[in-house]
Short mmCIF file of C-alpha atoms and ligand atoms in Angstrom, two decimals:
data_model
loop_
_atom_site.label_atom_id
_atom_site.label_comp_id
_atom_site.label_asym_id
_atom_site.label_seq_id
_atom_site.Cartn_x
_atom_site.Cartn_y
_atom_site.Cartn_z
CA MET A 1 11.76 -23.45 -14.77
CA ALA A 2 13.79 -23.57 -11.59
CA GLU A 3 12.80 -25.43 -8.42
CA LEU A 4 14.90 -24.15 -5.44
CA VAL A 5 14.91 -24.10 -1.67
CA LEU A 6 14.84 -20.47 -0.87
CA ASN A 7 16.93 -18.97 1.98
CA PRO A 8 15.97 -15.42 2.57
CA ARG A 9 18.46 -12.69 3.25
CA PHE A 10 17.01 -9.56 4.82
CA ARG A 11 18.97 -6.26 4.76
CA GLY A 12 17.21 -3.37 6.47
CA PHE A 13 13.73 -3.17 4.87
CA ILE A 14 14.69 -5.24 1.75
CA CYS A 15 14.77 -9.03 1.25
CA THR A 16 16.64 -10.50 -1.68
CA SER A 17 13.99 -13.07 -2.55
CA ALA A 18 10.39 -13.88 -2.14
CA HIS A 19 8.66 -17.27 -1.52
CA PRO A 20 5.90 -18.15 -4.00
CA ALA A 21 4.06 -20.45 -1.64
CA GLY A 22 4.23 -18.02 1.21
CA CYS A 23 2.91 -15.18 -0.97
CA ALA A 24 0.12 -17.54 -2.03
CA ALA A 25 -0.77 -18.34 1.52
CA ASN A 26 -0.95 -14.49 2.26
CA VAL A 27 -3.25 -14.05 -0.73
CA ALA A 28 -5.45 -17.04 0.28
CA ALA A 29 -5.90 -15.55 3.73
CA GLN A 30 -6.97 -12.21 2.28
CA VAL A 31 -9.32 -13.73 -0.29
CA ALA A 32 -11.03 -15.62 2.69
CA VAL A 33 -11.62 -12.26 4.48
CA ALA A 34 -13.00 -10.61 1.35
CA LYS A 35 -15.26 -13.53 0.55
CA ALA A 36 -16.61 -13.59 4.15
CA SER A 37 -17.81 -9.98 3.70
CA PRO A 38 -19.65 -9.91 0.30
CA GLY A 39 -20.84 -6.47 -0.92
CA ALA A 40 -22.89 -4.91 -3.58
CA PRO A 41 -21.63 -5.94 -7.07
CA LEU A 42 -18.98 -3.86 -8.87
CA LYS A 43 -18.56 -4.29 -12.74
CA ASN A 44 -15.13 -3.06 -13.70
CA VAL A 45 -12.39 -1.95 -11.41
CA LEU A 46 -8.93 -0.55 -12.14
CA VAL A 47 -6.20 -0.76 -9.42
CA VAL A 48 -2.89 1.02 -9.98
CA GLY A 49 -0.32 -0.48 -7.54
CA SER A 50 -2.27 -3.85 -7.35
CA SER A 51 0.46 -6.18 -6.24
CA ALA A 52 1.17 -5.37 -2.56
CA GLY A 53 -0.12 -3.59 0.52
CA TYR A 54 -3.33 -1.58 0.25
CA GLY A 55 -3.48 -1.89 -3.54
CA LEU A 56 -3.43 -5.76 -3.31
CA ALA A 57 -6.12 -5.68 -0.69
CA SER A 58 -8.19 -3.33 -2.87
CA LEU A 59 -7.94 -5.68 -5.88
CA ILE A 60 -8.88 -8.81 -3.71
CA THR A 61 -11.86 -6.87 -2.11
CA ALA A 62 -13.06 -5.77 -5.47
CA VAL A 63 -12.85 -9.22 -7.12
CA PHE A 64 -13.66 -11.64 -4.25
CA GLY A 65 -15.92 -9.40 -2.22
CA HIS A 66 -17.82 -7.41 -4.93
CA GLY A 67 -17.44 -9.81 -7.89
CA ALA A 68 -15.78 -7.28 -10.07
CA HIS A 69 -13.69 -7.90 -13.30
CA ALA A 70 -10.43 -6.19 -12.47
CA LEU A 71 -7.33 -4.88 -14.22
CA GLY A 72 -4.27 -4.24 -12.03
CA VAL A 73 -1.16 -2.35 -12.75
CA CYS A 74 2.11 -3.11 -11.02
CA PHE A 75 5.84 -2.90 -11.29
CA ASP A 76 7.13 -6.30 -10.48
CA ARG A 77 9.17 -9.28 -11.93
CA ASN A 78 8.82 -13.06 -12.34
CA ALA A 79 11.68 -15.32 -11.65
CA SER A 80 14.70 -15.24 -13.95
CA GLY A 81 16.90 -18.28 -13.68
CA ASP A 82 17.70 -18.93 -10.07
CA ARG A 83 16.55 -15.44 -9.00
CA SER A 84 13.16 -15.46 -7.40
CA GLY A 85 10.36 -13.16 -8.68
CA SER A 86 9.28 -10.27 -6.58
CA ALA A 87 6.69 -10.74 -3.76
CA GLY A 88 4.25 -8.53 -5.74
CA TRP A 89 4.57 -10.82 -8.80
CA TYR A 90 3.83 -13.91 -6.65
CA ASN A 91 0.95 -12.27 -4.91
CA LEU A 92 -0.68 -11.56 -8.27
CA ALA A 93 0.17 -15.09 -9.63
CA ALA A 94 -1.91 -16.34 -6.60
CA VAL A 95 -4.78 -13.77 -7.20
CA HIS A 96 -4.84 -14.78 -10.81
CA ALA A 97 -4.90 -18.57 -10.04
CA GLN A 98 -7.68 -18.03 -7.44
CA ALA A 99 -9.75 -15.76 -9.74
CA LYS A 100 -9.50 -18.34 -12.56
CA ALA A 101 -10.58 -21.11 -10.32
CA ALA A 102 -13.58 -19.07 -9.23
CA GLY A 103 -14.46 -18.05 -12.83
CA LYS A 104 -13.57 -14.36 -12.28
CA LYS A 105 -11.73 -12.11 -14.58
CA VAL A 106 -8.52 -10.50 -13.43
CA GLU A 107 -5.76 -9.10 -15.69
CA THR A 108 -2.40 -7.49 -14.90
CA ILE A 109 -0.35 -5.04 -16.85
CA ASN A 110 3.18 -5.04 -15.56
CA GLY A 111 5.28 -1.99 -16.10
CA ASP A 112 5.92 1.62 -15.02
CA GLY A 113 2.48 3.00 -14.19
CA PHE A 114 3.87 6.56 -14.28
CA SER A 115 4.65 6.19 -18.00
CA THR A 116 2.36 7.20 -20.84
CA ALA A 117 3.03 3.72 -22.64
CA ILE A 118 1.51 1.81 -19.73
CA LYS A 119 -1.45 4.16 -19.50
CA GLU A 120 -2.02 3.57 -23.24
CA GLN A 121 -1.71 -0.26 -22.71
CA VAL A 122 -4.27 -0.13 -19.90
CA VAL A 123 -6.71 1.99 -21.93
CA ALA A 124 -6.36 -0.50 -24.92
CA ALA A 125 -6.96 -3.40 -22.59
CA LEU A 126 -10.00 -1.80 -20.94
CA LYS A 127 -11.49 -0.93 -24.29
CA ALA A 128 -10.91 -4.42 -25.75
CA ARG A 129 -11.93 -6.64 -22.80
CA PHE A 130 -13.74 -4.44 -20.07
CA ALA A 131 -16.62 -2.07 -20.26
CA PRO A 132 -16.18 1.42 -18.74
CA VAL A 133 -14.66 1.57 -15.33
CA ASP A 134 -16.79 1.97 -12.18
CA LEU A 135 -14.03 2.33 -9.65
CA MET A 136 -10.29 3.25 -9.94
CA VAL A 137 -8.00 2.81 -6.95
CA TYR A 138 -4.70 4.60 -6.97
CA SER A 139 -2.28 2.88 -4.64
CA LEU A 140 1.13 3.34 -6.17
CA ALA A 141 4.02 3.77 -3.80
CA ALA A 142 7.35 4.38 -5.39
CA PRO A 143 10.66 5.91 -4.64
CA GLN A 144 10.96 7.63 -7.95
CA ARG A 145 9.01 8.71 -11.03
CA THR A 146 10.06 9.45 -14.65
CA ASP A 147 7.55 12.10 -15.76
CA PRO A 148 6.10 12.27 -19.32
CA ALA A 149 8.87 14.76 -20.28
CA GLY A 150 11.50 12.24 -19.31
CA VAL A 151 12.55 14.08 -16.03
CA VAL A 152 13.39 11.68 -13.18
CA HIS A 153 12.19 12.78 -9.73
CA LYS A 154 13.40 11.02 -6.61
CA SER A 155 11.39 11.21 -3.46
CA VAL A 156 12.94 11.59 -0.08
CA LEU A 157 11.67 10.87 3.45
CA LYS A 158 12.85 13.89 5.35
CA PRO A 159 11.58 16.60 7.68
CA ILE A 160 11.00 20.04 6.46
CA GLY A 161 12.97 22.81 8.18
CA ALA A 162 15.14 21.85 11.17
CA ALA A 163 16.94 18.56 11.49
CA TYR A 164 14.86 15.98 13.37
CA THR A 165 16.02 13.52 15.98
CA ALA A 166 13.75 10.62 17.18
CA LYS A 167 13.87 7.06 18.23
CA THR A 168 13.95 4.42 15.55
CA VAL A 169 14.59 0.67 15.45
CA ASN A 170 17.38 -0.75 13.41
CA LEU A 171 15.84 -3.67 11.49
CA ASP A 172 19.07 -5.44 11.10
CA THR A 173 20.34 -5.21 14.79
CA ASN A 174 16.93 -4.83 16.43
CA GLU A 175 18.39 -1.94 18.52
CA VAL A 176 16.41 1.14 19.42
CA GLY A 177 18.42 4.26 19.12
CA PRO A 178 18.30 7.89 18.03
CA ILE A 179 18.28 8.86 14.37
CA THR A 180 18.86 12.41 13.03
CA ILE A 181 17.59 13.35 9.66
CA GLN A 182 18.44 16.64 8.03
CA GLY A 183 15.70 18.90 6.78
CA ALA A 184 14.88 18.62 2.97
CA ASN A 185 15.69 21.41 0.57
CA ASP A 186 13.13 22.85 -1.75
CA ALA A 187 14.15 20.67 -4.72
CA GLU A 188 13.68 17.51 -2.50
CA ILE A 189 10.34 18.53 -1.39
CA ALA A 190 9.20 19.37 -4.91
CA ALA A 191 10.52 15.95 -6.24
CA THR A 192 8.71 13.99 -3.49
CA VAL A 193 5.48 15.84 -4.44
CA LYS A 194 6.10 14.85 -8.03
CA VAL A 195 6.44 11.16 -7.09
CA MET A 196 3.91 10.72 -4.41
CA GLY A 197 1.57 13.61 -5.01
CA GLY A 198 -1.57 13.59 -7.20
CA GLU A 199 -0.17 14.56 -10.55
CA ASP A 200 -0.01 11.04 -11.94
CA TRP A 201 -3.36 10.12 -10.50
CA ALA A 202 -4.93 13.01 -12.36
CA MET A 203 -3.04 11.88 -15.54
CA TRP A 204 -4.68 8.42 -15.15
CA ILE A 205 -8.17 10.01 -14.84
CA ASP A 206 -7.56 12.23 -17.87
CA ALA A 207 -6.51 9.20 -19.97
CA LEU A 208 -9.56 7.20 -18.86
CA ARG A 209 -11.88 10.16 -19.54
CA ALA A 210 -10.32 10.92 -22.98
CA ALA A 211 -10.93 7.26 -23.90
CA GLY A 212 -14.52 7.33 -22.81
CA LEU A 213 -13.81 4.82 -20.18
CA LEU A 214 -15.45 6.49 -17.10
CA ALA A 215 -18.78 4.89 -16.35
CA PRO A 216 -21.59 7.06 -15.12
CA GLY A 217 -21.14 7.51 -11.37
CA PHE A 218 -17.46 6.60 -11.69
CA ARG A 219 -15.54 6.65 -8.40
CA THR A 220 -11.86 7.03 -7.58
CA VAL A 221 -9.84 6.84 -4.39
CA ALA A 222 -6.20 7.29 -3.42
CA TYR A 223 -4.58 6.42 -0.06
CA SER A 224 -3.22 8.88 2.39
CA TYR A 225 -1.89 8.94 5.96
CA ILE A 226 -1.85 11.45 8.83
CA GLY A 227 -0.63 9.60 11.92
CA PRO A 228 0.33 10.78 15.39
CA GLN A 229 2.47 13.52 16.86
CA ILE A 230 5.41 11.00 17.34
CA THR A 231 5.69 10.73 13.51
CA HIS A 232 4.51 14.21 12.66
CA ALA A 233 8.00 15.75 11.78
CA ILE A 234 8.98 12.84 9.49
CA TYR A 235 5.62 12.05 8.07
CA ARG A 236 2.82 14.61 7.89
CA ALA A 237 4.95 17.69 8.30
CA GLY A 238 7.73 16.10 6.27
CA THR A 239 8.35 15.80 2.49
CA ILE A 240 5.90 12.79 2.17
CA GLY A 241 3.28 14.90 4.01
CA ARG A 242 3.62 17.58 1.41
CA ALA A 243 2.99 14.94 -1.27
CA LYS A 244 -0.09 13.81 0.59
CA ASP A 245 -1.37 17.40 0.84
CA HIS A 246 -1.06 17.51 -2.93
CA LEU A 247 -2.76 14.25 -3.27
CA GLU A 248 -5.62 15.39 -1.15
CA ALA A 249 -5.92 18.73 -3.07
CA THR A 250 -5.96 16.64 -6.31
CA ALA A 251 -8.91 14.61 -4.97
CA HIS A 252 -10.95 17.75 -4.66
CA GLN A 253 -9.97 18.98 -8.18
CA LEU A 254 -10.80 15.55 -9.66
CA ASP A 255 -14.06 15.39 -7.72
CA ALA A 256 -15.20 18.72 -9.09
CA GLY A 257 -14.31 17.49 -12.65
CA LEU A 258 -16.30 14.26 -12.16
CA LYS A 259 -19.47 15.95 -11.16
CA ALA A 260 -20.62 16.10 -14.73
CA ILE A 261 -20.93 12.22 -14.84
CA GLY A 262 -22.20 11.94 -11.25
CA GLY A 263 -18.75 10.76 -10.19
CA ASN A 264 -16.49 11.35 -7.24
CA ALA A 265 -12.88 11.25 -6.21
CA TRP A 266 -11.80 10.80 -2.53
CA VAL A 267 -8.81 10.25 -0.45
CA SER A 268 -8.96 7.62 2.19
CA VAL A 269 -6.70 8.13 5.21
CA ASN A 270 -5.68 4.58 6.14
CA LYS A 271 -4.05 3.03 9.18
CA ALA A 272 -0.24 2.49 9.55
CA LEU A 273 0.48 -1.02 8.56
CA VAL A 274 3.47 -3.13 7.72
CA THR A 275 4.06 -2.82 3.96
CA GLN A 276 7.23 -2.47 1.95
CA ALA A 277 6.51 1.24 1.64
CA SER A 278 5.93 1.92 5.26
CA SER A 279 8.91 -0.17 6.48
CA ALA A 280 11.24 2.20 4.64
CA ILE A 281 10.22 5.17 6.54
CA PRO A 282 12.55 5.98 9.63
CA VAL A 283 10.80 5.91 12.97
CA VAL A 284 7.57 4.38 11.44
CA PRO A 285 8.41 0.66 12.15
CA LEU A 286 8.97 1.45 15.92
CA TYR A 287 5.72 3.37 15.98
CA ILE A 288 3.90 0.47 14.22
CA SER A 289 5.41 -2.01 16.77
CA LEU A 290 3.87 -0.04 19.70
CA LEU A 291 0.60 0.64 17.86
CA TYR A 292 0.19 -3.08 17.12
CA LYS A 293 0.74 -3.93 20.81
CA VAL A 294 -1.87 -1.43 21.93
CA MET A 295 -4.42 -2.20 19.16
CA LYS A 296 -4.15 -5.92 19.54
CA GLN A 297 -4.64 -5.69 23.27
CA ALA A 298 -7.66 -3.33 22.72
CA GLY A 299 -9.02 -5.84 20.03
CA SER A 300 -9.12 -3.04 17.50
CA HIS A 301 -6.30 -4.13 15.18
CA GLU A 302 -6.84 -4.53 11.47
CA GLY A 303 -4.69 -5.59 8.53
CA THR A 304 -4.79 -4.17 5.00
CA ILE A 305 -7.69 -6.50 3.96
CA GLU A 306 -9.87 -5.69 6.97
CA GLN A 307 -9.22 -1.98 6.41
CA ILE A 308 -10.14 -2.17 2.66
CA VAL A 309 -13.09 -4.45 3.20
CA ARG A 310 -14.48 -1.67 5.69
CA LEU A 311 -13.51 1.04 3.22
CA PHE A 312 -15.68 -0.60 0.46
CA ARG A 313 -18.47 -1.69 2.87
CA ASP A 314 -18.98 1.56 4.64
CA HIS A 315 -17.76 4.30 2.26
CA ILE A 316 -17.01 3.67 -1.41
CA GLY A 317 -18.80 0.56 -2.29
CA PRO A 318 -21.84 0.81 -4.82
CA GLY A 319 -24.64 2.94 -3.28
CA LYS A 320 -22.60 4.05 -0.31
CA THR A 321 -22.11 7.71 0.69
CA PRO A 322 -18.76 8.07 2.42
CA LYS A 323 -18.51 9.70 5.89
CA VAL A 324 -15.74 12.32 5.54
CA ASP A 325 -13.95 14.63 7.96
CA SER A 326 -13.86 18.47 7.74
CA ALA A 327 -11.31 18.29 4.98
CA GLY A 328 -13.41 15.94 2.87
CA ARG A 329 -11.27 12.70 3.67
CA ILE A 330 -12.48 9.26 4.45
CA ARG A 331 -10.98 8.19 7.73
CA ILE A 332 -10.45 4.53 8.17
CA ASP A 333 -7.54 5.44 10.44
CA ASP A 334 -10.21 6.19 13.11
CA ARG A 335 -9.32 3.24 15.30
CA GLU A 336 -5.52 4.13 15.09
CA MET A 337 -6.32 7.74 15.98
CA ASP A 338 -8.68 6.85 18.85
CA ALA A 339 -7.48 9.06 21.80
CA PRO A 340 -6.97 6.23 24.31
CA VAL A 341 -4.99 4.28 21.71
CA GLN A 342 -2.74 7.26 21.02
CA ALA A 343 -2.30 8.05 24.63
CA ALA A 344 -1.14 4.41 25.36
CA VAL A 345 1.19 4.53 22.39
CA ALA A 346 2.71 7.89 23.49
CA LYS A 347 3.34 6.56 26.97
CA LEU A 348 5.14 3.43 25.56
CA TRP A 349 7.07 5.69 23.21
CA GLU A 350 8.69 7.46 26.06
CA GLN A 351 9.83 4.11 27.59
CA VAL A 352 10.77 2.10 24.64
CA SER A 353 14.43 0.97 24.42
CA THR A 354 16.49 -1.91 23.04
CA GLU A 355 16.19 -3.69 26.43
CA ASN A 356 12.34 -3.62 26.70
CA LEU A 357 11.54 -3.68 22.90
CA ALA A 358 10.45 -7.31 22.97
CA THR A 359 8.20 -6.81 26.03
CA ILE A 360 6.49 -3.48 25.73
CA SER A 361 6.13 -3.49 21.94
CA ASP A 362 4.93 -5.98 19.32
CA PHE A 363 8.14 -5.80 17.43
CA ALA A 364 7.89 -9.61 17.11
CA GLY A 365 4.65 -9.05 15.25
CA PHE A 366 6.02 -6.31 13.14
CA ARG A 367 9.03 -8.58 12.12
CA ARG A 368 6.79 -11.53 11.38
CA GLU A 369 4.43 -9.46 9.26
CA PHE A 370 7.44 -7.82 7.53
CA ARG A 371 9.05 -11.14 6.71
CA GLY A 372 5.57 -12.34 5.74
CA LEU A 373 5.34 -9.73 3.02
CA TYR A 374 8.04 -11.74 1.26
CA GLY A 375 6.28 -15.04 1.97
CA TYR A 376 8.54 -16.17 4.82
CA GLU A 377 7.90 -17.24 8.38
CA LEU A 378 4.38 -18.19 7.70
CA ASP A 379 2.63 -21.13 9.33
CA GLY A 380 1.90 -24.15 7.25
CA ILE A 381 4.71 -23.62 4.68
CA ASP A 382 7.52 -26.20 4.40
CA TYR A 383 10.45 -23.85 3.72
CA ALA A 384 12.83 -26.90 3.48
CA LYS A 385 11.04 -27.93 0.28
CA ALA A 386 12.05 -26.79 -3.12
CA VAL A 387 9.52 -24.48 -4.89
CA GLU A 388 9.01 -23.57 -8.54
CA LEU A 389 10.21 -19.97 -8.93
CA ASP A 390 8.65 -19.41 -12.31
CA GLN A 391 4.99 -18.46 -11.68
CA PRO A 392 3.09 -17.30 -14.75
CA LEU A 393 0.12 -14.96 -14.39
CA VAL A 394 -2.55 -17.34 -15.68
P1 NAD B 1 3.38 -1.11 -1.13
O1 NAD B 1 4.72 -0.91 -1.25
O2 NAD B 1 2.85 -2.22 -0.40
O3 NAD B 1 2.76 -1.33 -2.72
C1 NAD B 1 3.07 -0.35 -3.64
C2 NAD B 1 2.50 -0.85 -4.95
O4 NAD B 1 2.87 0.15 -6.06
C3 NAD B 1 2.96 -2.14 -5.47
O5 NAD B 1 1.91 -2.89 -6.12
C4 NAD B 1 3.97 -1.84 -6.58
O6 NAD B 1 4.16 -2.85 -7.60
C5 NAD B 1 3.40 -0.56 -7.15
N1 NAD B 1 4.25 0.23 -7.85
C6 NAD B 1 5.53 0.80 -7.44
N2 NAD B 1 6.05 1.50 -8.41
C7 NAD B 1 5.27 1.37 -9.39
C8 NAD B 1 5.33 1.90 -10.73
N3 NAD B 1 6.29 2.68 -11.16
N4 NAD B 1 4.33 1.53 -11.57
C9 NAD B 1 3.34 0.73 -11.30
N5 NAD B 1 3.18 0.30 -10.01
C10 NAD B 1 4.16 0.53 -9.13
O7 NAD B 1 2.70 0.21 -0.70
P2 NAD B 1 1.52 0.60 0.34
O8 NAD B 1 2.12 0.79 1.68
O9 NAD B 1 0.30 -0.29 0.18
O10 NAD B 1 1.06 2.10 -0.19
C11 NAD B 1 0.08 2.36 -1.07
C12 NAD B 1 -0.55 3.62 -0.78
O11 NAD B 1 -1.12 3.61 0.55
C13 NAD B 1 0.53 4.79 -0.76
O12 NAD B 1 -0.12 6.04 -1.21
C14 NAD B 1 0.75 5.00 0.73
O13 NAD B 1 1.21 6.23 1.12
C15 NAD B 1 -0.70 4.73 1.31
N6 NAD B 1 -0.68 4.41 2.71
C16 NAD B 1 0.08 3.38 3.26
C17 NAD B 1 -0.02 3.16 4.59
C18 NAD B 1 0.88 2.21 5.32
O14 NAD B 1 1.04 2.13 6.46
N7 NAD B 1 1.45 1.31 4.51
C19 NAD B 1 -0.90 3.91 5.46
C20 NAD B 1 -1.70 4.89 4.79
C21 NAD B 1 -1.60 5.11 3.50
#
């Protein structure tokens, strides 16, 4: 038990603490959006990567929008002494509390989702307390993976081929300047595919199938990104893009394998949004700042919860048939990729500099959301007040 006044220290895309009350406020806002858009009931849902970003929004949508019993898997930590817990932990503490108050069942298994041990724990929990799974969301984003053979793979965010130079914003100094990133070698490409490709997703599905936990008509979805020309070299044509190619190919293989039970596997291509994972990619925060400016002006901006509520409502929810592109992908990035939006962002991209960052981009919005991920700079929170850091998952 430790009650403390928290003073955040941000370094680049990392914050040394998270604020439990702020994280709870973020969750409450997402729960309200999910509740306002109720959908057809789901029975049992498994979310891997459930504590933040798109996975958290998926958990909240399943439970509060579709009445599901849900089991989540994350890699987080509660407070220890005077050290705060992680934002993901506090997010889930709030989800658990809200679910309990609403009489809904949510459980969390905290540990390395890439490991066989955690898969076994999940299978045991599903067998003991949940019926077969209707929907499994794979939303894990991690910098490294230890595979079942014990080999550690480290992902890199690099272009492939020639070195790449582009504008980026320094999150410590708020300065816009060029960054040059050397091209990845073959080993780095392969390692990134091992971490962020589809191999682990397929292992999860195999584990569920072997345990007889796939309900008839079982559905699974993983999240991908394509993005604009501006980020093409570092994202879709880069190492992470290779991993996404693998993830998308895995969806096709899984889909074929699920036919026998009337099931499906899809990739959903989502919009660029502020999350811990996306903030770590060079160039992307500056692109997001410009994108937010344009999409907010156009009235087409969505956050993670709006994106996922729409994904469930229009595509993957019970009884829905997804609309897919020519490569079989669901495209909830449609509003981001809208031609007039992209044309406006491309024009601003040419102009953006340290001097005009505050006026022509929504960098202020990016920063607020980024700090908000850790529970800071939110309205209605008294940051001068001590908060209890130890937040059990009830
Ligand atoms: P995030 O950083 O917000 O969340 C990642 C989640 O993975 C967290 O719940 C974390 O606890 C969990 N996790 C990390 N390592 C783990 C491990 N070893 N075991 C178990 N859980 C682990 O990430 P995000 O941005 O929401 O990304 C989720 C997916 O969505 C990724 O595939 C990402 O590429 C994709 N996506 C993100 C964006 C974006 O702009 N953020 C856009 C399109 C697609």
